[in-house]
Amino acid sequence: MRVVIAEDLALLRDGLIRLLQAHDCEVVAAVESGPELLAALLEHRPDVAVVDVRLPPTFTDEGLQAAIEARRQVPGLPILVLSQHVEQLYARELLSDDGGAVGYLLKDRVFDIGQFIDAVRRVAAGGTAMDPAVISQLLAKHDDGPLAALTPREREVLGEMAEGRSNSAIAGRLFITDKAVSKHINNIFTKLDLPPSTDDSRRVLAVLAYLNR
Amino acid sequence: MARTHDPQQPRRFDLLVWSLLLVSHVAAGAVLLALFLVAVVLSVVWVGLPLLVTITRLVRVHADTHRRLVGRFLDDGRPVPSPYRPLPERGLSAQISAVVTDPTTWRDLSWLTVNSTAGAVLVAVPGALLAHGLHSAVFPLTWRWETNWYALGPVAGQGDANRALLTAALLLLAAWVLTPAALTGYARLNRIMLAPTEKARLAARVAHLATSRAETIDAQASEVRRIERDLHDGAQARLVALGMSLGMAEEMLDNDTDAARRMLSEAREATRQALTELRDLVRGIHPPVLVERGLDGAVRALAVTQHLPISVDIDLPGRPADPVESAAYFAVVEILTNAAKHAGAERAWVRINYGRGRMVVLVGDDGRGGADPAKGTGLRGIRRRLSAFDGTMNVVSPVGGPTIVTMELPCALSSPKTSLSSATD
C-alpha cells in the first residue's frame, strides 16, 4: 500500500512512518506543509494519505484544505485526517463530496495500533473511519429525535456503523453474530426511514449523511 | 445652519419659538445664579452650605436640560455630554465637600454668569428684532397715539410716520437673517461652557481604564490559577502514573510477561486520559478551531454541535486580533449555552458583521427571556471581558422572550489569509 504522510512535527512524522512501514505500507512521501502535501498527493496519487489538520506555513487548517482540494481534483482520493481535536464541522466538510474513502481521527487513536492500521486500510479500500468522539456527539445531538426509537443495542450498532466498521467488524466488537448485526441494521434503517443498501460503505455514508443533517 | 437635516432652510418660525423658550430658561438660570451667590455668601456662616448642595442639584438639572436643548441647534444635532460625577447619596458633609471640590460646580457658576449676560442677549435677538420690526410696521397707523418714534423726535405727519416702514423692513430682514445665527451662536457658546473639559474627559477615561484593567488582571489571574490546578491534578498526575506503570512493566518484563502487558496497557490508557484532559483544557483556553478557522469558522463549528438549531450569518472582511476573536467567541458560547439551558429556546441565531471600526455581534433566541446581566454571573463576565477592549454589551430580554444580546467591539481587521485552495488553483 502506497502512503503519503503529512505531519509537521518530526517526532510524530517519524513515528507514523515507522508504524506504517511495519505494517506493509510503503511511504512514498512524508511532507510537512500544506503546499507540499497537495503537490505530493497530485504527483503520487497514493493508495491513502495520512494528514495532520494543522500544517505550516499558516498553522491553520492547511492540511484539511489541501486534502479537500486534492479530492476535488482527484475524486475519491483516500484521505485519513488526524488531529489533536475533532470538529463536527470538519467531519461534515470531509464527507460533503459523498465520495467515501475518508477518515477523521484523533491522534490518540494511533495508540491502538491494530485499530489504527485497520482504519488506514478501510479508508484505502474506499470505506470511512470516523472518530468515536465525532460520532458520539452526533448521536447525542439527535437523541431527542428519531434516535429515541432505537433500542440501546441498535444505538450501539448505529454508533459502530457510523464510525465506519463493516458488519463483521461490528459483530466481533459487540460479541454478536453477523446475522444479528444485519437484523439490527435493517431495524435501524427502517426506523430512520433510510433506503436499504447491501453495500457496507454506501450504508455508512447514508447513516453519516442522516446524522449530519 | 441651525439643523443638520435641512441646512438650506432653517425653519425660522420654530427657531423663533425656541428662542422665546430659551429666554425663559435663561431667566430661570439668572434666578439660580442669584440664589447660588446668596448661598455662597451664607456659607460663610455655615447655614448656606446645605442650601448650596440643593441649589447645585437644581443647577445641574437646569444645565443638563440646556445640554439637551442646545444640541438640536448644533451641527451634529447631538446633546452636549454631561460632565457630572454623581453626588454621594447621603451624608451632608460628604455632599458638601463633593459639591465644593468638584470643578464642574464652579464651571457651572461661570456658565450661569455668561449665559445670563451674553447668552441672554443672543436668545433675545430674534424676539427683539421681530417685535421692533412689527412695531415699526404698524407705526404709520398708530403714530397719532405715540408721537415719539424711537426717541428720534416728534413725528410731524403721516409722511414722517411712513418712513418707519423702511426701518420695519430693515428690522424684519435682520430678524430673518440673524435668527438662525443667533441660536447657533447661543448653542456654540453653551457647548463651550457646558461640555466636559478635555481634562474631565480624560479623567473619566482613566478611571474606566483603571477599573477595566484591574478586572482584566483579576480575571486572568484566576484563569491562570485554574489552568495550573487543572494541569497539576490532571495531566501531570496522569504522567506520573504513566511513568510508574512503565517502570513496573520494565521490572516485570522478565518474570511476569502477563503482568507487564497489563501494566503497558494501563500506561496506554493513562496517556489517553492525559491527552483528553489536555484537549479539554486547551479548548477552554483557546479553541483550536478558532486558530484554524477564525471567528467565522469557530462559530459555525460551534453551531453544528449544538442541540438547538442555530442559524449563523457572518460577514467579516478580515480577522480581528486574537484576543478580540477569543473574547467574542467565548461570549457567543456563553450566550448560546444560556439560550439552551435557561431560556428553553427552540432556535437561536448569531449574526456578526463589521463597520465603522466596530465588530457587531448579535445573538438571539426565541426562549422565555428574562435574562438580566445584573443577576447572571455569565453575562456579567462577558461584559467584563468585553470592557477590556472597550467593548459593550446590551441585553434585551423581556419576560416571555425573545432575548437579543448585542455586543460591540471596536477593533481593526487584518486582511484575510489567502486560502490554500485559491492560491494553488
mmCIF file of N, CA, C and O in Angstrom, chain B residues 244-314:
data_model
loop_
_atom_site.group_PDB
_atom_site.id
_atom_site.type_symbol
_atom_site.label_atom_id
_atom_site.label_comp_id
_atom_site.label_asym_id
_atom_site.label_seq_id
_atom_site.Cartn_x
_atom_site.Cartn_y
_atom_site.Cartn_z
ATOM 1 N N MET B 244 5.065 5.417 36.358
ATOM 2 C CA MET B 244 5.089 4.307 37.297
ATOM 3 C C MET B 244 4.725 3.001 36.596
ATOM 4 O O MET B 244 5.395 1.979 36.774
ATOM 5 N N SER B 245 3.677 3.058 35.798
ATOM 6 C CA SER B 245 3.253 1.843 35.083
ATOM 7 C C SER B 245 4.379 1.325 34.198
ATOM 8 O O SER B 245 4.650 0.122 34.154
ATOM 9 N N LEU B 246 5.032 2.257 33.492
ATOM 10 C CA LEU B 246 6.112 1.844 32.591
ATOM 11 C C LEU B 246 7.267 1.244 33.383
ATOM 12 O O LEU B 246 7.843 0.226 32.981
ATOM 13 N N GLY B 247 7.600 1.890 34.527
ATOM 14 C CA GLY B 247 8.691 1.382 35.366
ATOM 15 C C GLY B 247 8.391 -0.032 35.842
ATOM 16 O O GLY B 247 9.245 -0.931 35.773
ATOM 17 N N MET B 248 7.146 -0.235 36.317
ATOM 18 C CA MET B 248 6.782 -1.549 36.809
ATOM 19 C C MET B 248 6.795 -2.571 35.675
ATOM 20 O O MET B 248 7.248 -3.707 35.857
ATOM 21 N N ALA B 249 6.317 -2.161 34.508
ATOM 22 C CA ALA B 249 6.306 -3.071 33.372
ATOM 23 C C ALA B 249 7.723 -3.508 33.044
ATOM 24 O O ALA B 249 7.985 -4.681 32.760
ATOM 25 N N GLU B 250 8.656 -2.553 33.111
ATOM 26 C CA GLU B 250 10.049 -2.849 32.816
ATOM 27 C C GLU B 250 10.588 -3.914 33.787
ATOM 28 O O GLU B 250 11.270 -4.854 33.391
ATOM 29 N N GLU B 251 10.221 -3.732 35.075
ATOM 30 C CA GLU B 251 10.688 -4.680 36.090
ATOM 31 C C GLU B 251 10.122 -6.078 35.871
ATOM 32 O O GLU B 251 10.789 -7.075 36.080
ATOM 33 N N MET B 252 8.855 -6.108 35.463
ATOM 34 C CA MET B 252 8.183 -7.397 35.364
ATOM 35 C C MET B 252 8.447 -8.102 34.047
ATOM 36 O O MET B 252 8.053 -9.260 33.886
ATOM 37 N N LEU B 253 9.055 -7.400 33.112
ATOM 38 C CA LEU B 253 9.187 -7.913 31.753
ATOM 39 C C LEU B 253 9.777 -9.328 31.718
ATOM 40 O O LEU B 253 9.322 -10.179 30.962
ATOM 41 N N ASP B 254 10.793 -9.569 32.570
ATOM 42 C CA ASP B 254 11.464 -10.869 32.534
ATOM 43 C C ASP B 254 10.690 -11.948 33.283
ATOM 44 O O ASP B 254 10.623 -13.087 32.851
ATOM 45 N N ASN B 255 10.097 -11.577 34.410
ATOM 46 C CA ASN B 255 9.473 -12.593 35.259
ATOM 47 C C ASN B 255 8.029 -12.883 34.895
ATOM 48 O O ASN B 255 7.610 -14.024 34.839
ATOM 49 N N ASP B 256 7.264 -11.785 34.682
ATOM 50 C CA ASP B 256 5.817 -11.959 34.550
ATOM 51 C C ASP B 256 5.324 -11.163 33.338
ATOM 52 O O ASP B 256 4.895 -10.015 33.456
ATOM 53 N N THR B 257 5.424 -11.757 32.182
ATOM 54 C CA THR B 257 5.092 -11.012 30.965
ATOM 55 C C THR B 257 3.620 -10.603 30.927
ATOM 56 O O THR B 257 3.273 -9.553 30.401
ATOM 57 N N ASP B 258 2.756 -11.427 31.508
ATOM 58 C CA ASP B 258 1.331 -11.088 31.516
ATOM 59 C C ASP B 258 1.085 -9.803 32.280
ATOM 60 O O ASP B 258 0.385 -8.892 31.808
ATOM 61 N N ALA B 259 1.679 -9.734 33.486
ATOM 62 C CA ALA B 259 1.519 -8.526 34.303
ATOM 63 C C ALA B 259 2.136 -7.332 33.588
ATOM 64 O O ALA B 259 1.592 -6.219 33.606
ATOM 65 N N ALA B 260 3.285 -7.557 32.948
ATOM 66 C CA ALA B 260 3.947 -6.476 32.222
ATOM 67 C C ALA B 260 3.035 -5.947 31.122
ATOM 68 O O ALA B 260 2.872 -4.736 30.935
ATOM 69 N N ARG B 261 2.373 -6.863 30.432
ATOM 70 C CA ARG B 261 1.478 -6.454 29.366
ATOM 71 C C ARG B 261 0.311 -5.638 29.932
ATOM 72 O O ARG B 261 -0.091 -4.634 29.359
ATOM 73 N N ARG B 262 -0.179 -6.081 31.104
ATOM 74 C CA ARG B 262 -1.281 -5.358 31.735
ATOM 75 C C ARG B 262 -0.841 -3.934 32.105
ATOM 76 O O ARG B 262 -1.544 -2.968 31.871
ATOM 77 N N MET B 263 0.377 -3.862 32.656
ATOM 78 C CA MET B 263 0.918 -2.543 33.024
ATOM 79 C C MET B 263 1.026 -1.642 31.798
ATOM 80 O O MET B 263 0.705 -0.448 31.839
ATOM 81 N N LEU B 264 1.503 -2.213 30.702
ATOM 82 C CA LEU B 264 1.670 -1.417 29.492
ATOM 83 C C LEU B 264 0.321 -0.908 28.987
ATOM 84 O O LEU B 264 0.198 0.240 28.549
ATOM 85 N N SER B 265 -0.691 -1.758 29.090
ATOM 86 C CA SER B 265 -1.983 -1.299 28.579
ATOM 87 C C SER B 265 -2.566 -0.241 29.512
ATOM 88 O O SER B 265 -3.238 0.693 29.069
ATOM 89 N N GLU B 266 -2.252 -0.362 30.810
ATOM 90 C CA GLU B 266 -2.649 0.710 31.739
ATOM 91 C C GLU B 266 -1.952 2.020 31.381
ATOM 92 O O GLU B 266 -2.545 3.095 31.431
ATOM 93 N N ALA B 267 -0.676 1.874 31.032
ATOM 94 C CA ALA B 267 0.095 3.064 30.674
ATOM 95 C C ALA B 267 -0.519 3.753 29.461
ATOM 96 O O ALA B 267 -0.648 4.979 29.394
ATOM 97 N N ARG B 268 -0.950 2.931 28.509
ATOM 98 C CA ARG B 268 -1.554 3.498 27.314
ATOM 99 C C ARG B 268 -2.855 4.226 27.662
ATOM 100 O O ARG B 268 -3.121 5.330 27.185
ATOM 101 N N GLU B 269 -3.631 3.632 28.541
ATOM 102 C CA GLU B 269 -4.881 4.234 28.941
ATOM 103 C C GLU B 269 -4.629 5.564 29.673
ATOM 104 O O GLU B 269 -5.327 6.564 29.446
ATOM 105 N N ALA B 270 -3.581 5.578 30.545
ATOM 106 C CA ALA B 270 -3.254 6.812 31.270
ATOM 107 C C ALA B 270 -2.859 7.914 30.279
ATOM 108 O O ALA B 270 -3.242 9.074 30.433
ATOM 109 N N THR B 271 -2.122 7.535 29.244
ATOM 110 C CA THR B 271 -1.719 8.521 28.236
ATOM 111 C C THR B 271 -2.942 9.104 27.532
ATOM 112 O O THR B 271 -3.056 10.300 27.327
ATOM 113 N N ARG B 272 -3.874 8.204 27.213
ATOM 114 C CA ARG B 272 -5.066 8.640 26.503
ATOM 115 C C ARG B 272 -5.878 9.621 27.358
ATOM 116 O O ARG B 272 -6.342 10.652 26.883
ATOM 117 N N GLN B 273 -5.984 9.278 28.652
ATOM 118 C CA GLN B 273 -6.746 10.166 29.532
ATOM 119 C C GLN B 273 -6.057 11.521 29.694
ATOM 120 O O GLN B 273 -6.706 12.571 29.723
ATOM 121 N N ALA B 274 -4.709 11.479 29.813
ATOM 122 C CA ALA B 274 -3.971 12.739 29.933
ATOM 123 C C ALA B 274 -4.218 13.607 28.705
ATOM 124 O O ALA B 274 -4.446 14.821 28.812
ATOM 125 N N LEU B 275 -4.212 12.964 27.531
ATOM 126 C CA LEU B 275 -4.452 13.724 26.297
ATOM 127 C C LEU B 275 -5.851 14.320 26.286
ATOM 128 O O LEU B 275 -6.057 15.460 25.877
ATOM 129 N N THR B 276 -6.830 13.540 26.718
ATOM 130 C CA THR B 276 -8.206 14.031 26.738
ATOM 131 C C THR B 276 -8.316 15.254 27.645
ATOM 132 O O THR B 276 -8.935 16.261 27.287
ATOM 133 N N GLU B 277 -7.686 15.150 28.818
ATOM 134 C CA GLU B 277 -7.754 16.286 29.745
ATOM 135 C C GLU B 277 -7.056 17.508 29.172
ATOM 136 O O GLU B 277 -7.562 18.634 29.284
ATOM 137 N N LEU B 278 -5.898 17.290 28.552
ATOM 138 C CA LEU B 278 -5.187 18.419 27.942
ATOM 139 C C LEU B 278 -6.020 19.049 26.834
ATOM 140 O O LEU B 278 -6.074 20.268 26.691
ATOM 141 N N ARG B 279 -6.691 18.194 26.076
ATOM 142 C CA ARG B 279 -7.505 18.690 24.970
ATOM 143 C C ARG B 279 -8.643 19.580 25.493
ATOM 144 O O ARG B 279 -8.883 20.665 24.980
ATOM 145 N N ASP B 280 -9.310 19.104 26.559
ATOM 146 C CA ASP B 280 -10.393 19.908 27.138
ATOM 147 C C ASP B 280 -9.857 21.226 27.681
ATOM 148 O O ASP B 280 -10.487 22.271 27.549
ATOM 149 N N LEU B 281 -8.680 21.143 28.300
ATOM 150 C CA LEU B 281 -8.066 22.347 28.862
ATOM 151 C C LEU B 281 -7.766 23.362 27.757
ATOM 152 O O LEU B 281 -8.091 24.550 27.867
ATOM 153 N N VAL B 282 -7.162 22.856 26.667
ATOM 154 C CA VAL B 282 -6.817 23.727 25.538
ATOM 155 C C VAL B 282 -8.075 24.367 24.960
ATOM 156 O O VAL B 282 -8.121 25.561 24.672
ATOM 157 N N ARG B 283 -9.133 23.566 24.856
ATOM 158 C CA ARG B 283 -10.381 24.078 24.314
ATOM 159 C C ARG B 283 -10.913 25.238 25.166
ATOM 160 O O ARG B 283 -11.465 26.201 24.650
ATOM 161 N N GLY B 284 -10.721 25.132 26.478
ATOM 162 C CA GLY B 284 -11.187 26.185 27.377
ATOM 163 C C GLY B 284 -10.305 27.427 27.334
ATOM 164 O O GLY B 284 -10.762 28.526 27.623
ATOM 165 N N ILE B 285 -9.023 27.240 26.993
ATOM 166 C CA ILE B 285 -8.125 28.397 26.933
ATOM 167 C C ILE B 285 -8.288 29.121 25.603
ATOM 168 O O ILE B 285 -8.541 30.321 25.549
ATOM 169 N N HIS B 286 -8.120 28.377 24.521
ATOM 170 C CA HIS B 286 -8.232 28.966 23.184
ATOM 171 C C HIS B 286 -8.560 27.826 22.227
ATOM 172 O O HIS B 286 -7.674 27.057 21.878
ATOM 173 N N PRO B 287 -9.804 27.694 21.815
ATOM 174 C CA PRO B 287 -10.194 26.545 21.000
ATOM 175 C C PRO B 287 -9.384 26.475 19.711
ATOM 176 O O PRO B 287 -9.247 27.478 19.006
ATOM 177 N N PRO B 288 -8.835 25.288 19.388
ATOM 178 C CA PRO B 288 -8.023 25.153 18.172
ATOM 179 C C PRO B 288 -8.764 25.591 16.917
ATOM 180 O O PRO B 288 -8.154 26.171 16.021
ATOM 181 N N VAL B 289 -10.073 25.348 16.879
ATOM 182 C CA VAL B 289 -10.804 25.699 15.654
ATOM 183 C C VAL B 289 -10.797 27.213 15.435
ATOM 184 O O VAL B 289 -10.845 27.700 14.311
ATOM 185 N N LEU B 290 -10.653 27.973 16.537
ATOM 186 C CA LEU B 290 -10.571 29.434 16.421
ATOM 187 C C LEU B 290 -9.262 29.835 15.737
ATOM 188 O O LEU B 290 -9.218 30.774 14.940
ATOM 189 N N VAL B 291 -8.203 29.096 16.056
ATOM 190 C CA VAL B 291 -6.909 29.357 15.416
ATOM 191 C C VAL B 291 -6.987 28.986 13.936
ATOM 192 O O VAL B 291 -6.505 29.709 13.069
ATOM 193 N N GLU B 292 -7.642 27.851 13.675
ATOM 194 C CA GLU B 292 -7.622 27.318 12.309
ATOM 195 C C GLU B 292 -8.602 28.028 11.382
ATOM 196 O O GLU B 292 -8.332 28.186 10.202
ATOM 197 N N ARG B 293 -9.749 28.438 11.933
ATOM 198 C CA ARG B 293 -10.791 28.967 11.060
ATOM 199 C C ARG B 293 -11.200 30.404 11.379
ATOM 200 O O ARG B 293 -12.049 30.960 10.689
ATOM 201 N N GLY B 294 -10.658 30.956 12.448
ATOM 202 C CA GLY B 294 -11.082 32.296 12.820
ATOM 203 C C GLY B 294 -12.463 32.257 13.457
ATOM 204 O O GLY B 294 -13.068 31.201 13.643
ATOM 205 N N LEU B 295 -12.975 33.452 13.772
ATOM 206 C CA LEU B 295 -14.254 33.558 14.470
ATOM 207 C C LEU B 295 -15.376 32.956 13.637
ATOM 208 O O LEU B 295 -16.250 32.244 14.143
ATOM 209 N N ASP B 296 -15.349 33.241 12.342
ATOM 210 C CA ASP B 296 -16.386 32.762 11.435
ATOM 211 C C ASP B 296 -16.522 31.239 11.531
ATOM 212 O O ASP B 296 -17.576 30.702 11.903
ATOM 213 N N GLY B 297 -15.399 30.539 11.253
ATOM 214 C CA GLY B 297 -15.441 29.083 11.265
ATOM 215 C C GLY B 297 -15.731 28.521 12.641
ATOM 216 O O GLY B 297 -16.450 27.528 12.779
ATOM 217 N N ALA B 298 -15.175 29.168 13.678
ATOM 218 C CA ALA B 298 -15.356 28.644 15.031
ATOM 219 C C ALA B 298 -16.820 28.722 15.443
ATOM 220 O O ALA B 298 -17.352 27.799 16.063
ATOM 221 N N VAL B 299 -17.487 29.817 15.091
ATOM 222 C CA VAL B 299 -18.905 29.946 15.452
ATOM 223 C C VAL B 299 -19.737 28.941 14.656
ATOM 224 O O VAL B 299 -20.657 28.323 15.187
ATOM 225 N N ARG B 300 -19.383 28.739 13.393
ATOM 226 C CA ARG B 300 -20.102 27.724 12.603
ATOM 227 C C ARG B 300 -19.878 26.332 13.183
ATOM 228 O O ARG B 300 -20.809 25.521 13.266
ATOM 229 N N ALA B 301 -18.620 26.058 13.564
ATOM 230 C CA ALA B 301 -18.316 24.752 14.158
ATOM 231 C C ALA B 301 -19.086 24.581 15.462
ATOM 232 O O ALA B 301 -19.566 23.487 15.773
ATOM 233 N N LEU B 302 -19.223 25.663 16.211
ATOM 234 C CA LEU B 302 -19.983 25.612 17.456
ATOM 235 C C LEU B 302 -21.453 25.327 17.155
ATOM 236 O O LEU B 302 -22.096 24.504 17.819
ATOM 237 N N ALA B 303 -21.963 26.001 16.118
ATOM 238 C CA ALA B 303 -23.381 25.871 15.801
ATOM 239 C C ALA B 303 -23.749 24.433 15.441
ATOM 240 O O ALA B 303 -24.807 23.955 15.849
ATOM 241 N N VAL B 304 -22.864 23.723 14.713
ATOM 242 C CA VAL B 304 -23.239 22.364 14.308
ATOM 243 C C VAL B 304 -23.221 21.394 15.486
ATOM 244 O O VAL B 304 -23.813 20.322 15.411
ATOM 245 N N THR B 305 -22.546 21.762 16.593
ATOM 246 C CA THR B 305 -22.507 20.833 17.721
ATOM 247 C C THR B 305 -23.676 21.053 18.685
ATOM 248 O O THR B 305 -23.886 20.251 19.576
ATOM 249 N N GLN B 306 -24.418 22.157 18.507
ATOM 250 C CA GLN B 306 -25.470 22.470 19.469
ATOM 251 C C GLN B 306 -26.738 21.677 19.194
ATOM 252 O O GLN B 306 -27.046 21.348 18.056
ATOM 253 N N HIS B 307 -27.460 21.401 20.262
ATOM 254 C CA HIS B 307 -28.715 20.681 20.125
ATOM 255 C C HIS B 307 -29.765 21.510 19.397
ATOM 256 O O HIS B 307 -30.479 21.022 18.546
ATOM 257 N N LEU B 308 -29.860 22.791 19.797
ATOM 258 C CA LEU B 308 -30.913 23.577 19.144
ATOM 259 C C LEU B 308 -30.395 24.131 17.825
ATOM 260 O O LEU B 308 -29.212 24.437 17.704
ATOM 261 N N PRO B 309 -31.268 24.220 16.824
ATOM 262 C CA PRO B 309 -30.825 24.724 15.529
ATOM 263 C C PRO B 309 -30.395 26.189 15.634
ATOM 264 O O PRO B 309 -31.104 26.996 16.234
ATOM 265 N N ILE B 310 -29.259 26.487 15.058
ATOM 266 C CA ILE B 310 -28.729 27.846 15.146
ATOM 267 C C ILE B 310 -28.411 28.331 13.746
ATOM 268 O O ILE B 310 -27.666 27.672 13.016
ATOM 269 N N SER B 311 -28.997 29.455 13.354
ATOM 270 C CA SER B 311 -28.626 29.991 12.050
ATOM 271 C C SER B 311 -27.501 31.005 12.247
ATOM 272 O O SER B 311 -27.525 31.796 13.174
ATOM 273 N N VAL B 312 -26.530 30.916 11.373
ATOM 274 C CA VAL B 312 -25.317 31.728 11.517
ATOM 275 C C VAL B 312 -25.163 32.593 10.275
ATOM 276 O O VAL B 312 -25.256 32.099 9.161
ATOM 277 N N ASP B 313 -24.976 33.872 10.490
ATOM 278 C CA ASP B 313 -24.811 34.795 9.376
ATOM 279 C C ASP B 313 -23.642 35.715 9.716
ATOM 280 O O ASP B 313 -23.767 36.584 10.568
ATOM 281 N N ILE B 314 -22.503 35.466 9.104
ATOM 282 C CA ILE B 314 -21.299 36.208 9.472
ATOM 283 C C ILE B 314 -20.724 36.891 8.245
ATOM 284 O O ILE B 314 -20.554 36.273 7.192
#
